[in-house]
Tab-separated table of C-alpha atoms in Angstrom:
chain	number	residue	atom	x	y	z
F	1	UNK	CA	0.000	0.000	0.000
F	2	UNK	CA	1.401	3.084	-0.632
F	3	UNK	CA	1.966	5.935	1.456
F	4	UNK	CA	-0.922	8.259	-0.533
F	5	UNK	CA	-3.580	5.750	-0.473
F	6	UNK	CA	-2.459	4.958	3.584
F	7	UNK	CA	-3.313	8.319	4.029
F	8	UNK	CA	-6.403	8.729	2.050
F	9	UNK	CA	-7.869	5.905	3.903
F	10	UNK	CA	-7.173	7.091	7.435
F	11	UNK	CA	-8.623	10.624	6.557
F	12	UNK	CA	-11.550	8.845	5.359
F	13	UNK	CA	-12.255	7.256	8.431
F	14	UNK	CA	-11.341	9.636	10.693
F	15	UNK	CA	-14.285	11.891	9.217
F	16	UNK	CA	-16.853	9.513	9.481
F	17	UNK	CA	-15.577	8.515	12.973
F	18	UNK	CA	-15.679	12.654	13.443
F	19	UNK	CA	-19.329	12.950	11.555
F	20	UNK	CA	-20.683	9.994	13.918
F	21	UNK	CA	-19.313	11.467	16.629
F	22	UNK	CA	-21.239	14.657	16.194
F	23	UNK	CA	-24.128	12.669	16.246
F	24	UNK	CA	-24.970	12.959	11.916
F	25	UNK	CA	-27.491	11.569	10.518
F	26	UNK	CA	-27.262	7.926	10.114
F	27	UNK	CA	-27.178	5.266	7.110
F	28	UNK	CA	-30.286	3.174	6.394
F	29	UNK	CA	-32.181	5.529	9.052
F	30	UNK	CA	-35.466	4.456	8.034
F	31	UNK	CA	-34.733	1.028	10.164
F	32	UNK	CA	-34.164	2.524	13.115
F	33	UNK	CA	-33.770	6.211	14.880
F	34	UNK	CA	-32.158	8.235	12.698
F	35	UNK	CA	-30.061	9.996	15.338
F	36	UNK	CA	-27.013	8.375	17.384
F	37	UNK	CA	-26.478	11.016	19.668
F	38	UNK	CA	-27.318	14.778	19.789
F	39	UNK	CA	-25.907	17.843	20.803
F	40	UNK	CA	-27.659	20.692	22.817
F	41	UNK	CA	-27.180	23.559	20.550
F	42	UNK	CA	-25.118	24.734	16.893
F	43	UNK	CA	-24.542	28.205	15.885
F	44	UNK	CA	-28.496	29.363	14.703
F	45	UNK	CA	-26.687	31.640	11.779
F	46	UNK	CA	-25.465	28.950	9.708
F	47	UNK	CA	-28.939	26.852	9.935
F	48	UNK	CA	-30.936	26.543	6.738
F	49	UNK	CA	-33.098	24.434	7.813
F	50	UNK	CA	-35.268	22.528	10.683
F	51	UNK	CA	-36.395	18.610	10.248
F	52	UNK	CA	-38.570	16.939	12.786
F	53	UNK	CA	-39.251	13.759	12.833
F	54	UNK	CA	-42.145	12.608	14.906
F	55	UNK	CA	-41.744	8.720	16.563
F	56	UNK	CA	-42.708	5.890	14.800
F	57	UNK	CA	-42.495	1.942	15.060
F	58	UNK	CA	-38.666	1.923	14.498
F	59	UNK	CA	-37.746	4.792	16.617
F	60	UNK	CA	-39.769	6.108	19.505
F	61	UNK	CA	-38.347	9.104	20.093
F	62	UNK	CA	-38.822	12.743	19.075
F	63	UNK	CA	-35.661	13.719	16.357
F	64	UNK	CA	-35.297	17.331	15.470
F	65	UNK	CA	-32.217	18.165	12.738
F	66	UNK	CA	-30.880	20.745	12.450
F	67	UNK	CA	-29.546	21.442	8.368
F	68	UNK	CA	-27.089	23.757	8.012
F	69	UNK	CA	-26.070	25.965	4.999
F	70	UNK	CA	-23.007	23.710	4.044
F	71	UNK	CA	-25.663	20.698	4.146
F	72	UNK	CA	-24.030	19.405	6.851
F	73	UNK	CA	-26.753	17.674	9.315
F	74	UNK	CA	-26.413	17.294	13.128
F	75	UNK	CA	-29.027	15.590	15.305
F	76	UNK	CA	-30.605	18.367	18.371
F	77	UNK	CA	-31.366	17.346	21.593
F	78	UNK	CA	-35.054	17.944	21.946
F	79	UNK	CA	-35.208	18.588	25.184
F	80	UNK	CA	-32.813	21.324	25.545
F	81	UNK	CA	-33.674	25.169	25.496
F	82	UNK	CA	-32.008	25.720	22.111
F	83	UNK	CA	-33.738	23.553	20.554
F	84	UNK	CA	-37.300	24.411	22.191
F	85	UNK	CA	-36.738	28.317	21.194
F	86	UNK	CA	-35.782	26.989	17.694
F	87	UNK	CA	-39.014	25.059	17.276
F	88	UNK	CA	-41.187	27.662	18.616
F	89	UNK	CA	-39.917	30.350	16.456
F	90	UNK	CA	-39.934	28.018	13.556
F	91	UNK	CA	-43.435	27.842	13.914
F	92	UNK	CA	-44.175	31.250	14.134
């Protein structure tokens, strides 16, 4: 293997370990909840855009994602006052 590739590879995974980490949307969601972990808050400036998900049979809890203008997506904790100001003006 050469050194280039070696390197390519370990950037690779150290972004999705980073992106999982940061609790980001995960693969095949639809079988199960589609966030790992959440974080209380993320800068409101770069949002775009707000997704809630509402439980169903393969996840019971409440999921509110946050999209932000790079199209990154990170998972909100739905309990936290961030995210309850965020919801309620979103709905306004």
């Amino acid at each position: 293997m050469t050194q280039t590739s070696f390197e390519v590879m370990l950037m690779t995974s150290l972004s999705a370990a980073w992106q999982l980490l940061l609790g980001v949307i995960t693969a095949h969601s639809f079988m199960r909840c589609r966030c790992i972990r959440t974080i209380p808050t993320v800068r409101r400036i770069l949002i775009a855009d707000v997704i809630v998900y509402e439980p169903r049979p393969a996840c019971h809890k409440f999921e509110v994602v946050a999209v932000m203008k790079n199209n990154r997506q990170f998972c909100l904790d739905p309990e936290s006052d961030f995210t309850k100001r965020l919801l309620r003006d979103k709905a306004e």
